[in-house]
């Protein structure tokens, strides 16, 4: 990514700071994804931020797995699918509800467990680290077996990023890292610490995701 304005560097910086704040050497041997991160305090926490309380969550609309167009039906209240503002990207997800505040979490990303080979062929794949050199691959190829998050487009630059993808508790979540106003499109990039927990396969998967648009 090209460097952006100060404000955006701050967001990148917050991710880095968060890394430094972690438990240090223990984390290298003992994989640990139980922390949340407060965007305002720029500190990690487990159950709740001392200042801002427990993490904010916007949950999917409950929809049974396997029903036609399940991914669309799982859209949380206030979010809609529309034509992405990224040219050539096809569909995207827009906020048509209330302002999405900093620190709001969406997810988890829903899909099917797949092999590494399948994951590499799909533009809808994510990885989950299960321990040192142990990964699960999930893809959202089938809209009957995935959720709305498959439609969120990658941000092309730091200026438009408003979601950061993280792994927490063995799942992929999107956290709001910039307030999303009504009418704005959701755009995601991954957290540095997320990529650091993964192998180089991740770079290939992300490339696929971004170049397929
Ligand atoms: Zn806080």
Short mmCIF file of N, CA, C and O in Angstrom, two decimals, residues 31-164:
data_model
loop_
_atom_site.label_atom_id
_atom_site.label_comp_id
_atom_site.label_asym_id
_atom_site.label_seq_id
_atom_site.Cartn_x
_atom_site.Cartn_y
_atom_site.Cartn_z
N UNK A 31 0.63 -19.99 20.46
CA UNK A 31 -0.24 -19.12 19.68
C UNK A 31 -1.44 -18.66 20.50
O UNK A 31 -2.07 -19.45 21.19
N UNK A 32 -1.73 -17.39 20.40
CA UNK A 32 -2.77 -16.83 21.27
C UNK A 32 -3.55 -15.78 20.49
O UNK A 32 -3.00 -14.78 20.05
N UNK A 33 -4.84 -16.03 20.28
CA UNK A 33 -5.64 -15.05 19.55
C UNK A 33 -6.85 -14.61 20.36
O UNK A 33 -7.88 -14.28 19.81
N UNK A 34 -6.70 -14.60 21.67
CA UNK A 34 -7.88 -14.31 22.48
C UNK A 34 -8.10 -12.82 22.71
O UNK A 34 -9.12 -12.42 23.25
N UNK A 35 -7.14 -12.00 22.30
CA UNK A 35 -7.27 -10.57 22.58
C UNK A 35 -8.15 -9.83 21.58
O UNK A 35 -8.15 -10.13 20.40
N UNK A 36 -8.85 -8.86 22.11
CA UNK A 36 -9.46 -7.82 21.29
C UNK A 36 -8.54 -6.61 21.35
O UNK A 36 -7.56 -6.61 22.10
N UNK A 37 -8.87 -5.58 20.60
CA UNK A 37 -8.04 -4.40 20.57
C UNK A 37 -8.95 -3.17 20.58
O UNK A 37 -9.91 -3.10 19.81
N UNK A 38 -8.65 -2.24 21.48
CA UNK A 38 -9.45 -1.01 21.54
C UNK A 38 -8.84 0.03 20.61
O UNK A 38 -7.70 0.44 20.80
N UNK A 39 -9.62 0.45 19.62
CA UNK A 39 -9.15 1.42 18.63
C UNK A 39 -8.90 2.78 19.27
O UNK A 39 -8.10 3.56 18.77
N UNK A 40 -9.61 3.07 20.35
CA UNK A 40 -9.48 4.38 20.97
C UNK A 40 -8.30 4.42 21.93
O UNK A 40 -7.47 5.32 21.88
N UNK A 41 -8.21 3.42 22.79
CA UNK A 41 -7.11 3.37 23.77
C UNK A 41 -5.83 2.82 23.15
O UNK A 41 -4.76 2.97 23.72
N UNK A 42 -5.98 2.16 22.01
CA UNK A 42 -4.85 1.50 21.36
C UNK A 42 -4.19 0.49 22.29
O UNK A 42 -2.98 0.46 22.46
N UNK A 43 -5.04 -0.27 22.90
CA UNK A 43 -4.56 -1.30 23.82
C UNK A 43 -5.33 -2.58 23.61
O UNK A 43 -6.51 -2.56 23.26
N UNK A 44 -4.67 -3.69 23.85
CA UNK A 44 -5.35 -4.97 23.78
C UNK A 44 -6.11 -5.23 25.07
O UNK A 44 -5.76 -4.71 26.12
N UNK A 45 -7.14 -6.03 24.95
CA UNK A 45 -7.86 -6.45 26.14
C UNK A 45 -8.47 -7.81 25.86
O UNK A 45 -8.57 -8.23 24.69
N UNK A 46 -8.88 -8.50 26.90
CA UNK A 46 -9.49 -9.81 26.70
C UNK A 46 -11.01 -9.73 26.81
O UNK A 46 -11.71 -9.89 25.82
N UNK A 47 -11.52 -9.41 28.00
CA UNK A 47 -12.97 -9.35 28.15
C UNK A 47 -13.52 -7.97 27.83
O UNK A 47 -14.52 -7.83 27.15
N UNK A 48 -12.88 -6.98 28.41
CA UNK A 48 -13.34 -5.62 28.15
C UNK A 48 -12.23 -4.61 28.32
O UNK A 48 -11.32 -4.80 29.13
N UNK A 49 -12.35 -3.52 27.56
CA UNK A 49 -11.42 -2.40 27.72
C UNK A 49 -11.76 -1.71 29.04
O UNK A 49 -12.94 -1.52 29.36
N UNK A 50 -10.75 -1.36 29.81
CA UNK A 50 -10.99 -0.72 31.11
C UNK A 50 -11.81 0.56 30.96
O UNK A 50 -12.58 0.92 31.84
N UNK A 51 -11.64 1.24 29.85
CA UNK A 51 -12.33 2.52 29.65
C UNK A 51 -13.63 2.34 28.85
O UNK A 51 -14.65 2.93 29.19
N UNK A 52 -13.59 1.51 27.82
CA UNK A 52 -14.73 1.45 26.89
C UNK A 52 -15.59 0.19 26.99
O UNK A 52 -16.51 0.02 26.20
N UNK A 53 -15.24 -0.67 27.92
CA UNK A 53 -16.10 -1.83 28.14
C UNK A 53 -15.89 -2.95 27.15
O UNK A 53 -14.87 -2.99 26.44
N UNK A 54 -16.87 -3.85 27.07
CA UNK A 54 -16.73 -5.02 26.19
C UNK A 54 -16.75 -4.62 24.71
O UNK A 54 -17.22 -3.53 24.37
N UNK A 55 -16.26 -5.50 23.84
CA UNK A 55 -16.24 -5.17 22.41
C UNK A 55 -17.66 -5.00 21.86
O UNK A 55 -18.58 -5.69 22.27
N UNK A 56 -17.79 -4.05 20.93
CA UNK A 56 -19.08 -3.86 20.26
C UNK A 56 -19.21 -4.88 19.16
O UNK A 56 -18.24 -5.16 18.45
N UNK A 57 -20.40 -5.46 19.03
CA UNK A 57 -20.63 -6.44 17.97
C UNK A 57 -21.91 -6.12 17.21
O UNK A 57 -22.93 -5.78 17.81
N UNK A 58 -21.85 -6.23 15.89
CA UNK A 58 -23.06 -6.23 15.08
C UNK A 58 -23.20 -7.64 14.52
O UNK A 58 -22.32 -8.10 13.80
N UNK A 59 -24.26 -8.30 14.90
CA UNK A 59 -24.40 -9.70 14.52
C UNK A 59 -25.14 -9.87 13.20
O UNK A 59 -25.95 -9.03 12.81
N UNK A 60 -24.85 -10.98 12.56
CA UNK A 60 -25.55 -11.34 11.32
C UNK A 60 -27.02 -11.58 11.61
O UNK A 60 -27.39 -11.95 12.72
N UNK A 61 -27.85 -11.41 10.60
CA UNK A 61 -29.24 -11.85 10.70
C UNK A 61 -29.22 -13.37 10.63
O UNK A 61 -28.69 -13.94 9.66
N UNK A 62 -29.76 -14.04 11.65
CA UNK A 62 -29.66 -15.50 11.68
C UNK A 62 -30.33 -16.13 10.47
O UNK A 62 -31.47 -15.80 10.15
N UNK A 63 -29.61 -17.00 9.78
CA UNK A 63 -30.11 -17.66 8.57
C UNK A 63 -29.56 -19.08 8.53
O UNK A 63 -28.35 -19.25 8.69
N UNK A 64 -30.41 -20.08 8.32
CA UNK A 64 -29.91 -21.45 8.28
C UNK A 64 -28.92 -21.65 7.13
O UNK A 64 -29.09 -21.06 6.06
N UNK A 65 -27.92 -22.48 7.39
CA UNK A 65 -26.94 -22.81 6.35
C UNK A 65 -27.64 -23.63 5.27
O UNK A 65 -28.44 -24.51 5.57
N UNK A 66 -27.35 -23.31 4.00
CA UNK A 66 -27.88 -24.12 2.90
C UNK A 66 -29.04 -23.48 2.17
O UNK A 66 -29.37 -23.93 1.07
N UNK A 67 -29.65 -22.45 2.74
CA UNK A 67 -30.79 -21.85 2.03
C UNK A 67 -30.26 -20.96 0.89
O UNK A 67 -29.18 -20.39 0.99
N UNK A 68 -31.05 -20.88 -0.22
CA UNK A 68 -30.60 -20.06 -1.35
C UNK A 68 -30.31 -18.62 -0.92
O UNK A 68 -31.05 -18.07 -0.10
N UNK A 69 -29.26 -18.07 -1.45
CA UNK A 69 -28.86 -16.69 -1.17
C UNK A 69 -28.65 -16.41 0.32
O UNK A 69 -28.87 -15.32 0.81
N UNK A 70 -28.18 -17.42 1.01
CA UNK A 70 -27.96 -17.26 2.44
C UNK A 70 -27.06 -16.05 2.74
O UNK A 70 -27.32 -15.28 3.67
N UNK A 71 -26.01 -15.88 1.94
CA UNK A 71 -25.05 -14.80 2.21
C UNK A 71 -25.76 -13.45 2.28
O UNK A 71 -25.50 -12.64 3.19
N UNK A 72 -26.68 -13.22 1.35
CA UNK A 72 -27.44 -11.96 1.35
C UNK A 72 -28.34 -11.85 2.58
O UNK A 72 -28.46 -10.79 3.19
N UNK A 73 -28.95 -12.98 2.91
CA UNK A 73 -29.92 -12.97 4.01
C UNK A 73 -29.28 -12.76 5.37
O UNK A 73 -29.95 -12.39 6.33
N UNK A 74 -27.96 -12.99 5.45
CA UNK A 74 -27.29 -12.80 6.74
C UNK A 74 -26.91 -11.35 7.00
O UNK A 74 -26.42 -11.02 8.07
N UNK A 75 -27.11 -10.47 6.02
CA UNK A 75 -26.75 -9.06 6.21
C UNK A 75 -27.33 -8.50 7.51
O UNK A 75 -28.53 -8.60 7.74
N UNK A 76 -26.49 -7.92 8.34
CA UNK A 76 -27.02 -7.30 9.56
C UNK A 76 -27.90 -6.11 9.20
O UNK A 76 -27.76 -5.52 8.12
N UNK A 77 -28.76 -5.75 10.11
CA UNK A 77 -29.64 -4.61 9.89
C UNK A 77 -28.78 -3.36 9.62
O UNK A 77 -27.79 -3.13 10.31
N UNK A 78 -29.17 -2.61 8.60
CA UNK A 78 -28.45 -1.37 8.30
C UNK A 78 -27.43 -1.51 7.17
O UNK A 78 -26.97 -0.53 6.62
N UNK A 79 -27.06 -2.76 6.85
CA UNK A 79 -26.11 -2.96 5.75
C UNK A 79 -26.85 -3.48 4.53
O UNK A 79 -27.78 -4.27 4.65
N UNK A 80 -26.43 -3.03 3.36
CA UNK A 80 -27.05 -3.47 2.11
C UNK A 80 -25.96 -3.79 1.09
O UNK A 80 -24.83 -3.33 1.20
N UNK A 81 -26.34 -4.60 0.10
CA UNK A 81 -25.44 -4.92 -1.00
C UNK A 81 -25.73 -3.97 -2.16
O UNK A 81 -26.89 -3.67 -2.43
N UNK A 82 -24.70 -3.49 -2.79
CA UNK A 82 -24.89 -2.63 -3.95
C UNK A 82 -23.69 -2.74 -4.87
O UNK A 82 -22.79 -3.52 -4.61
N UNK A 83 -23.69 -1.92 -5.89
CA UNK A 83 -22.55 -1.95 -6.81
C UNK A 83 -21.37 -1.25 -6.14
O UNK A 83 -21.48 -0.10 -5.70
N UNK A 84 -20.25 -1.96 -6.07
CA UNK A 84 -19.09 -1.41 -5.37
C UNK A 84 -18.58 -0.14 -6.03
O UNK A 84 -18.66 0.01 -7.26
N UNK A 85 -18.03 0.75 -5.22
CA UNK A 85 -17.42 1.97 -5.77
C UNK A 85 -16.06 1.66 -6.38
O UNK A 85 -15.48 2.49 -7.06
N UNK A 86 -15.54 0.45 -6.09
CA UNK A 86 -14.29 0.02 -6.74
C UNK A 86 -14.64 -0.49 -8.12
O UNK A 86 -15.39 -1.45 -8.24
N UNK A 87 -14.09 0.15 -9.15
CA UNK A 87 -14.53 -0.23 -10.49
C UNK A 87 -14.08 -1.65 -10.80
O UNK A 87 -12.96 -2.04 -10.49
N UNK A 88 -14.98 -2.41 -11.37
CA UNK A 88 -14.68 -3.79 -11.71
C UNK A 88 -14.87 -4.77 -10.58
O UNK A 88 -14.71 -5.97 -10.77
N UNK A 89 -15.20 -4.28 -9.40
CA UNK A 89 -15.30 -5.17 -8.24
C UNK A 89 -16.64 -5.89 -8.17
O UNK A 89 -16.80 -6.83 -7.41
N UNK A 90 -17.61 -5.42 -8.93
CA UNK A 90 -18.93 -6.04 -8.83
C UNK A 90 -19.66 -5.53 -7.61
O UNK A 90 -19.81 -4.32 -7.43
N UNK A 91 -20.07 -6.45 -6.76
CA UNK A 91 -20.87 -6.06 -5.61
C UNK A 91 -20.01 -5.62 -4.43
O UNK A 91 -18.86 -6.03 -4.29
N UNK A 92 -20.61 -4.79 -3.59
CA UNK A 92 -19.96 -4.34 -2.38
C UNK A 92 -21.00 -4.21 -1.29
O UNK A 92 -22.20 -4.41 -1.52
N UNK A 93 -20.57 -3.88 -0.09
CA UNK A 93 -21.48 -3.73 1.04
C UNK A 93 -21.46 -2.28 1.51
O UNK A 93 -20.40 -1.68 1.67
N UNK A 94 -22.65 -1.73 1.71
CA UNK A 94 -22.79 -0.32 2.07
C UNK A 94 -23.54 -0.18 3.38
O UNK A 94 -24.40 -1.00 3.72
N UNK A 95 -23.21 0.90 4.09
CA UNK A 95 -23.95 1.23 5.29
C UNK A 95 -25.16 2.07 4.93
O UNK A 95 -25.02 3.16 4.39
N UNK A 96 -26.33 1.54 5.21
CA UNK A 96 -27.54 2.34 5.00
C UNK A 96 -28.28 2.51 6.32
O UNK A 96 -29.48 2.78 6.35
N UNK A 97 -27.57 2.29 7.40
CA UNK A 97 -28.21 2.44 8.70
C UNK A 97 -27.55 3.56 9.47
O UNK A 97 -27.21 4.60 8.91
N UNK A 98 -27.34 3.31 10.75
CA UNK A 98 -26.73 4.33 11.59
C UNK A 98 -25.22 4.34 11.38
O UNK A 98 -24.66 3.40 10.81
N UNK A 99 -24.60 5.39 11.87
CA UNK A 99 -23.14 5.48 11.81
C UNK A 99 -22.53 4.25 12.49
O UNK A 99 -22.95 3.87 13.59
N UNK A 100 -21.58 3.62 11.83
CA UNK A 100 -20.86 2.49 12.44
C UNK A 100 -19.68 3.06 13.21
O UNK A 100 -18.79 3.68 12.62
N UNK A 101 -19.69 2.90 14.53
CA UNK A 101 -18.63 3.53 15.33
C UNK A 101 -17.32 2.76 15.29
O UNK A 101 -17.29 1.56 14.99
N UNK A 102 -16.26 3.47 15.60
CA UNK A 102 -14.93 2.87 15.75
C UNK A 102 -15.02 1.70 16.72
O UNK A 102 -15.67 1.81 17.76
N UNK A 103 -14.40 0.60 16.37
CA UNK A 103 -14.35 -0.53 17.30
C UNK A 103 -15.49 -1.51 17.14
O UNK A 103 -15.51 -2.53 17.82
N UNK A 104 -16.45 -1.21 16.25
CA UNK A 104 -17.53 -2.17 16.01
C UNK A 104 -16.95 -3.41 15.35
O UNK A 104 -16.12 -3.32 14.45
N UNK A 105 -17.38 -4.59 15.80
CA UNK A 105 -16.95 -5.84 15.19
C UNK A 105 -18.08 -6.46 14.37
O UNK A 105 -19.24 -6.41 14.78
N UNK A 106 -17.70 -7.04 13.24
CA UNK A 106 -18.62 -7.81 12.42
C UNK A 106 -18.05 -9.22 12.30
O UNK A 106 -16.85 -9.42 12.26
N UNK A 107 -18.93 -10.17 12.18
CA UNK A 107 -18.44 -11.52 11.95
C UNK A 107 -18.99 -12.53 12.94
O UNK A 107 -19.92 -12.23 13.67
N UNK A 108 -18.41 -13.71 12.93
CA UNK A 108 -17.24 -14.12 12.14
C UNK A 108 -17.55 -14.37 10.66
O UNK A 108 -18.70 -14.58 10.29
N UNK A 109 -16.48 -14.30 9.88
CA UNK A 109 -16.56 -14.66 8.47
C UNK A 109 -16.99 -16.12 8.39
O UNK A 109 -16.46 -16.98 9.06
N UNK A 110 -17.98 -16.36 7.56
CA UNK A 110 -18.59 -17.68 7.50
C UNK A 110 -18.27 -18.32 6.15
O UNK A 110 -18.43 -17.69 5.11
N UNK A 111 -17.83 -19.55 6.17
CA UNK A 111 -17.54 -20.25 4.92
C UNK A 111 -17.33 -21.71 5.19
O UNK A 111 -17.67 -22.21 6.26
N UNK A 112 -16.76 -22.39 4.19
CA UNK A 112 -16.53 -23.83 4.32
C UNK A 112 -15.05 -24.12 4.45
O UNK A 112 -14.22 -23.47 3.81
N UNK A 113 -14.76 -25.09 5.30
CA UNK A 113 -13.37 -25.53 5.43
C UNK A 113 -12.91 -26.06 4.09
O UNK A 113 -13.65 -26.77 3.41
N UNK A 114 -11.70 -25.72 3.72
CA UNK A 114 -11.22 -26.19 2.43
C UNK A 114 -9.75 -26.54 2.52
O UNK A 114 -9.09 -26.29 3.52
N UNK A 115 -9.25 -27.12 1.45
CA UNK A 115 -7.82 -27.43 1.40
C UNK A 115 -7.07 -26.17 1.01
O UNK A 115 -7.66 -25.19 0.53
N UNK A 116 -5.77 -26.20 1.18
CA UNK A 116 -4.96 -25.06 0.78
C UNK A 116 -5.12 -24.80 -0.71
O UNK A 116 -5.22 -23.66 -1.15
N UNK A 117 -5.18 -25.88 -1.48
CA UNK A 117 -5.28 -25.74 -2.94
C UNK A 117 -6.59 -25.04 -3.33
O UNK A 117 -6.60 -24.14 -4.16
N UNK A 118 -7.67 -25.47 -2.69
CA UNK A 118 -8.97 -24.83 -2.97
C UNK A 118 -8.93 -23.36 -2.57
O UNK A 118 -9.44 -22.49 -3.27
N UNK A 119 -8.33 -23.11 -1.42
CA UNK A 119 -8.28 -21.73 -0.91
C UNK A 119 -7.54 -20.83 -1.89
O UNK A 119 -7.92 -19.67 -2.12
N UNK A 120 -6.48 -21.36 -2.47
CA UNK A 120 -5.67 -20.57 -3.39
C UNK A 120 -6.41 -20.26 -4.68
O UNK A 120 -6.08 -19.32 -5.38
N UNK A 121 -7.40 -21.06 -4.99
CA UNK A 121 -8.15 -20.85 -6.23
C UNK A 121 -9.35 -19.95 -6.04
O UNK A 121 -10.00 -19.56 -7.00
N UNK A 122 -9.68 -19.66 -4.80
CA UNK A 122 -10.89 -18.89 -4.53
C UNK A 122 -10.54 -17.45 -4.18
O UNK A 122 -9.54 -17.18 -3.52
N UNK A 123 -11.37 -16.55 -4.64
CA UNK A 123 -11.20 -15.14 -4.27
C UNK A 123 -11.92 -14.85 -2.96
O UNK A 123 -11.95 -13.71 -2.51
N UNK A 124 -12.49 -15.87 -2.36
CA UNK A 124 -13.29 -15.68 -1.15
C UNK A 124 -12.68 -16.44 0.04
O UNK A 124 -13.41 -16.96 0.87
N UNK A 125 -11.36 -16.54 0.07
CA UNK A 125 -10.73 -17.36 1.10
C UNK A 125 -10.14 -16.53 2.23
O UNK A 125 -9.68 -15.40 2.04
N UNK A 126 -10.15 -17.14 3.39
CA UNK A 126 -9.43 -16.59 4.54
C UNK A 126 -8.71 -17.74 5.21
O UNK A 126 -9.06 -18.91 5.01
N UNK A 127 -7.71 -17.39 6.02
CA UNK A 127 -6.96 -18.41 6.75
C UNK A 127 -7.14 -18.19 8.24
O UNK A 127 -7.33 -17.06 8.69
N UNK A 128 -7.05 -19.28 8.98
CA UNK A 128 -7.10 -19.19 10.43
C UNK A 128 -5.90 -19.95 10.98
O UNK A 128 -5.67 -21.11 10.63
N UNK A 129 -5.13 -19.29 11.81
CA UNK A 129 -3.97 -19.92 12.42
C UNK A 129 -4.43 -20.73 13.63
O UNK A 129 -5.19 -20.24 14.46
N UNK A 130 -3.99 -21.98 13.68
CA UNK A 130 -4.37 -22.85 14.80
C UNK A 130 -3.21 -23.16 15.72
O UNK A 130 -3.34 -23.89 16.69
N UNK A 131 -2.05 -22.69 15.40
CA UNK A 131 -0.85 -22.97 16.17
C UNK A 131 0.32 -22.83 15.23
O UNK A 131 0.12 -22.44 14.08
N UNK A 132 1.52 -23.14 15.70
CA UNK A 132 2.66 -22.88 14.82
C UNK A 132 2.58 -23.78 13.59
O UNK A 132 2.50 -25.02 13.69
N UNK A 133 2.58 -23.14 12.43
CA UNK A 133 2.50 -23.83 11.14
C UNK A 133 1.25 -24.68 10.96
O UNK A 133 1.25 -25.61 10.16
N UNK A 134 0.22 -24.40 11.70
CA UNK A 134 -1.05 -25.12 11.51
C UNK A 134 -2.12 -24.12 11.12
O UNK A 134 -2.36 -23.15 11.84
N UNK A 135 -2.73 -24.37 9.98
CA UNK A 135 -3.71 -23.42 9.47
C UNK A 135 -4.97 -24.12 9.00
O UNK A 135 -4.90 -25.23 8.49
N UNK A 136 -6.07 -23.42 9.16
CA UNK A 136 -7.29 -23.84 8.50
C UNK A 136 -7.57 -22.86 7.38
O UNK A 136 -7.24 -21.67 7.48
N UNK A 137 -8.17 -23.36 6.33
CA UNK A 137 -8.54 -22.50 5.21
C UNK A 137 -10.06 -22.53 5.10
O UNK A 137 -10.67 -23.60 5.16
N UNK A 138 -10.64 -21.35 4.97
CA UNK A 138 -12.09 -21.33 4.75
C UNK A 138 -12.37 -20.51 3.49
O UNK A 138 -11.71 -19.52 3.23
N UNK A 139 -13.31 -21.00 2.72
CA UNK A 139 -13.68 -20.23 1.54
C UNK A 139 -15.19 -20.04 1.52
O UNK A 139 -15.95 -20.79 2.14
N UNK A 140 -15.59 -19.00 0.83
CA UNK A 140 -17.00 -18.63 0.77
C UNK A 140 -17.49 -18.66 -0.67
O UNK A 140 -18.21 -17.78 -1.12
N UNK A 141 -17.06 -19.69 -1.39
CA UNK A 141 -17.46 -19.82 -2.79
C UNK A 141 -18.98 -19.93 -2.94
O UNK A 141 -19.57 -19.30 -3.81
N UNK A 142 -19.59 -20.74 -2.08
CA UNK A 142 -21.03 -20.96 -2.21
C UNK A 142 -21.79 -19.97 -1.33
O UNK A 142 -21.57 -19.93 -0.11
N UNK A 143 -22.69 -19.22 -1.94
CA UNK A 143 -23.42 -18.22 -1.14
C UNK A 143 -24.49 -18.87 -0.26
O UNK A 143 -25.11 -18.21 0.56
N UNK A 144 -24.66 -20.16 -0.43
CA UNK A 144 -25.58 -20.90 0.45
C UNK A 144 -24.88 -21.30 1.76
O UNK A 144 -25.53 -21.69 2.72
N UNK A 145 -23.55 -21.25 1.75
CA UNK A 145 -22.78 -21.72 2.90
C UNK A 145 -21.82 -20.65 3.42
O UNK A 145 -20.78 -20.96 3.98
N UNK A 146 -22.16 -19.39 3.19
CA UNK A 146 -21.28 -18.32 3.64
C UNK A 146 -22.14 -17.15 4.11
O UNK A 146 -23.37 -17.22 4.08
N UNK A 147 -21.50 -16.09 4.55
CA UNK A 147 -22.29 -14.93 4.98
C UNK A 147 -21.93 -13.69 4.16
O UNK A 147 -21.10 -13.74 3.25
N UNK A 148 -22.56 -12.60 4.50
CA UNK A 148 -22.47 -11.35 3.73
C UNK A 148 -21.04 -10.83 3.60
O UNK A 148 -20.74 -10.07 2.69
N UNK A 149 -20.17 -11.26 4.52
CA UNK A 149 -18.82 -10.71 4.54
C UNK A 149 -18.03 -11.06 3.28
O UNK A 149 -17.04 -10.42 2.96
N UNK A 150 -18.52 -12.08 2.54
CA UNK A 150 -17.87 -12.42 1.28
C UNK A 150 -17.95 -11.27 0.27
O UNK A 150 -17.16 -11.19 -0.66
N UNK A 151 -18.93 -10.39 0.44
CA UNK A 151 -19.13 -9.29 -0.50
C UNK A 151 -18.33 -8.03 -0.17
O UNK A 151 -18.34 -7.07 -0.94
N UNK A 152 -17.67 -8.03 0.97
CA UNK A 152 -16.91 -6.83 1.33
C UNK A 152 -15.63 -6.78 0.48
O UNK A 152 -14.87 -7.74 0.42
N UNK A 153 -15.43 -5.66 -0.18
CA UNK A 153 -14.34 -5.49 -1.12
C UNK A 153 -13.06 -5.07 -0.38
O UNK A 153 -13.12 -4.40 0.65
N UNK A 154 -11.90 -5.47 -0.88
CA UNK A 154 -10.62 -5.04 -0.30
C UNK A 154 -10.44 -3.54 -0.54
O UNK A 154 -10.80 -3.04 -1.60
N UNK A 155 -9.84 -2.87 0.40
CA UNK A 155 -9.56 -1.45 0.17
C UNK A 155 -8.37 -1.34 -0.78
O UNK A 155 -7.45 -2.15 -0.73
N UNK A 156 -8.42 -0.34 -1.63
CA UNK A 156 -7.34 -0.15 -2.61
C UNK A 156 -6.21 0.68 -2.01
O UNK A 156 -5.11 0.68 -2.50
N UNK A 157 -6.54 1.42 -0.97
CA UNK A 157 -5.52 2.24 -0.30
C UNK A 157 -5.98 2.52 1.12
O UNK A 157 -7.12 2.22 1.49
N UNK A 158 -5.07 3.09 1.90
CA UNK A 158 -5.38 3.31 3.31
C UNK A 158 -6.47 4.35 3.51
O UNK A 158 -7.13 4.36 4.54
N UNK A 159 -6.62 5.23 2.53
CA UNK A 159 -7.63 6.28 2.68
C UNK A 159 -9.04 5.73 2.74
O UNK A 159 -9.91 6.29 3.39
N UNK A 160 -9.27 4.65 2.03
CA UNK A 160 -10.65 4.14 1.99
C UNK A 160 -10.87 2.98 2.94
O UNK A 160 -11.99 2.52 3.10
N UNK A 161 -9.81 2.48 3.59
CA UNK A 161 -10.00 1.37 4.51
C UNK A 161 -10.80 1.81 5.73
O UNK A 161 -10.48 2.80 6.38
N UNK A 162 -11.85 1.08 6.03
CA UNK A 162 -12.60 1.37 7.27
C UNK A 162 -12.80 0.11 8.12
O UNK A 162 -13.35 0.18 9.22
N UNK A 163 -12.36 -1.03 7.61
CA UNK A 163 -12.42 -2.26 8.39
C UNK A 163 -11.06 -2.92 8.38
O UNK A 163 -10.35 -2.89 7.37
N UNK A 164 -10.72 -3.53 9.51
CA UNK A 164 -9.49 -4.29 9.57
C UNK A 164 -9.86 -5.73 9.94
O UNK A 164 -10.66 -5.96 10.84
#
